[in-house]
Coordinates of C-alpha atoms in Angstrom, one line a residue:
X7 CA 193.8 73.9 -41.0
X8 CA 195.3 74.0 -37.7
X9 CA 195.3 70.5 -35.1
X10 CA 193.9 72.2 -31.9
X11 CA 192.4 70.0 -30.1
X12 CA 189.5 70.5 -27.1
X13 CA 190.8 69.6 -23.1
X14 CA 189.0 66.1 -23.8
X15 CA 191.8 66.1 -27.2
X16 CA 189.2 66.3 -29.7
X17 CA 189.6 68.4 -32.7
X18 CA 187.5 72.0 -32.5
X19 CA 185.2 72.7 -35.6
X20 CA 186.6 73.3 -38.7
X21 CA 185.7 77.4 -38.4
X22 CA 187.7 77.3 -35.9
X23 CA 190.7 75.6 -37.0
X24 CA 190.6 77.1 -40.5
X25 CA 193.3 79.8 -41.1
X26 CA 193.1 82.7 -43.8
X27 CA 195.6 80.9 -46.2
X28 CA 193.5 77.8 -46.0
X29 CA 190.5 79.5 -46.6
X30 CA 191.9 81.1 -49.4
X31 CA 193.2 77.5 -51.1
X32 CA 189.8 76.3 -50.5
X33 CA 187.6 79.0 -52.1
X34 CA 190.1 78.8 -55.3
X35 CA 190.0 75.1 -55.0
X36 CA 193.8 74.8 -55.0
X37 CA 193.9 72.4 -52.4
X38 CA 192.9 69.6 -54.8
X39 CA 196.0 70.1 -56.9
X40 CA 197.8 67.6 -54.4
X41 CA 195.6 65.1 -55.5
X42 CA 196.8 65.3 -59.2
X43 CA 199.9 63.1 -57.7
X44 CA 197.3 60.6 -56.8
X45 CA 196.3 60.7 -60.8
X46 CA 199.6 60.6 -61.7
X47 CA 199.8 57.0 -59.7
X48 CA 197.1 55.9 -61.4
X49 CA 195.0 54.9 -58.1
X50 CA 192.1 58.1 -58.8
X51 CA 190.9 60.0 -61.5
X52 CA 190.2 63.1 -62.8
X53 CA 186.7 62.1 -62.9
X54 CA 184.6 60.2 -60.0
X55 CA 183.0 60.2 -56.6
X56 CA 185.0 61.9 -54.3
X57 CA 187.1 60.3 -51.9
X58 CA 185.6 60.1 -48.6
X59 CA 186.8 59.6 -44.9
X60 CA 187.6 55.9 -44.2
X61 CA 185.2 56.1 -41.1
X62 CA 182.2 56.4 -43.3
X63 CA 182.4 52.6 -44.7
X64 CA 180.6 51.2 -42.3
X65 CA 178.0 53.9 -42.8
X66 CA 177.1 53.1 -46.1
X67 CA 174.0 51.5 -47.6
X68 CA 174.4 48.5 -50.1
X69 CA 173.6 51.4 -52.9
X70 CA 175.5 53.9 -51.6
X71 CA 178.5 51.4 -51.5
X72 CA 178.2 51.1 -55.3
X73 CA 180.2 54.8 -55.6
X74 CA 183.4 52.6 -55.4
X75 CA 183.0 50.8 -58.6
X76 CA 184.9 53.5 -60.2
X77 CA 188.1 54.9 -59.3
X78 CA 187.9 57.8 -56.6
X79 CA 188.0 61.6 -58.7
X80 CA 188.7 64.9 -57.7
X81 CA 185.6 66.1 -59.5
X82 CA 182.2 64.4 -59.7
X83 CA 178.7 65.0 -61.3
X84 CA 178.1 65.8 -57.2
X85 CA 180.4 68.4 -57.1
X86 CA 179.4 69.8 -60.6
X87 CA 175.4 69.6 -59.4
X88 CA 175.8 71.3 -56.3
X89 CA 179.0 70.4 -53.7
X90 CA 178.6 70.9 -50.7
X91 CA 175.6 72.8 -50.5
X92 CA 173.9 69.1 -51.6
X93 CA 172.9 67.0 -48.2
X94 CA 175.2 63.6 -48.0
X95 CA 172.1 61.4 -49.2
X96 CA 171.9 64.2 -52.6
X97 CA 175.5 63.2 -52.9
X98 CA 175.6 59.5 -52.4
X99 CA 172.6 59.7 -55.4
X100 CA 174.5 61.4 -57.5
X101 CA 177.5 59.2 -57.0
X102 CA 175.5 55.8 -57.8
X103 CA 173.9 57.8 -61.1
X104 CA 177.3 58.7 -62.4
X105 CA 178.9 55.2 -61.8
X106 CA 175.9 53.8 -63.7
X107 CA 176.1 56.3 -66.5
X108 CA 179.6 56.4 -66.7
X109 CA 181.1 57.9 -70.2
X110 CA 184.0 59.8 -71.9
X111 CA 181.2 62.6 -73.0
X112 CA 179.6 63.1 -69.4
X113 CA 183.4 63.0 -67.9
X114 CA 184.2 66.1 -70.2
X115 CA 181.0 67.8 -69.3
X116 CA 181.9 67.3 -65.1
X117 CA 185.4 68.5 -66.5
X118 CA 184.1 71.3 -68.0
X119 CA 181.5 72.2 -65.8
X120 CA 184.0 72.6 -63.2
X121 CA 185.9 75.0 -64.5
X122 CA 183.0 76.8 -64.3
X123 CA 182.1 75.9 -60.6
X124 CA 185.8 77.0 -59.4
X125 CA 185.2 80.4 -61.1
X126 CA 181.6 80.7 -59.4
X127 CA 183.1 79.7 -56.2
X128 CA 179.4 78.1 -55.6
X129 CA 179.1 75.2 -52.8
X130 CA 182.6 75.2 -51.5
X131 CA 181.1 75.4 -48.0
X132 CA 177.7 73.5 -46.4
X133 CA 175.6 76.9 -45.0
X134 CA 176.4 77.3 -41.9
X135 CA 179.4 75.0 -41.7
X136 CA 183.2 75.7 -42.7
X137 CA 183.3 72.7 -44.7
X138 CA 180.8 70.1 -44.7
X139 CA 179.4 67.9 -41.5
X140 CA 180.5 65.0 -40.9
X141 CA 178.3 62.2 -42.8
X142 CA 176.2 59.7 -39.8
X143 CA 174.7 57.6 -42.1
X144 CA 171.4 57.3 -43.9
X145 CA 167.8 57.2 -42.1

């Protein structure tokens, strides 16, 4: 993904900034293999809510705050159960469920379930968006 910026120096949208390799690493799901390093370190998981953007802290309902009780993943039972085609309160949902049914057994299942997702390709982009919008808070 490119850095070009508007006149006003905000970024454009993602479908615009998105270029062919990119879009390649992101429909094979490569670009997550970085994130392996951060595994490595011991400060996320294979398994857990995905990390999200900083900005969207202060965003966050009481329950929806519970998703950092477990380390950060770079799967999750919302990825596995739909991705990004899942609106951001589906996600949150999911997020709280897994950190309160947390287990060895359910993290092989997202595991192996995403195997299965990358090879489906399903969800890697919101419809109608090149990624997924930007999250604005609950109603």
């Amino acid at each position: 993904m490119t850095n070009e910026k508007d006149m006003d120096g905000n970024l454009l949208p993602d479908d615009i900034r998105l270029v062919p390799f990119g879009i390649f690493l992101r429909n094979t799901s490569l670009d997550e293999l970085p994130e392996l390093y951060n595994v490595f370190k011991g400060e996320m998981s294979l398994v857990g809510p995905r990390p999200l953007l900083l900005e969207y802290l202060s965003l966050y309902t009481q329950e929806q705050f519970r998703r950092h009780e477990v380390k950060p993943g770079i799967t999750g039972w919302a990825q596995v159960n739909g991705r990004n085609n899942l609106s951001w309160e589906d996600k949150f949902r999911l997020d709280v469920w897994y950190v309160d049914h947390w287990s060895l057994g359910l993290d092989m299942k997202i595991i192996l379930q995403t195997v299965v997702s990358i090879f489906k390709r399903d969800g890697i982009n919101q419809p109608g968006q090149a990624t997924a919008e930007k999250f604005k808070g609950s109603a």
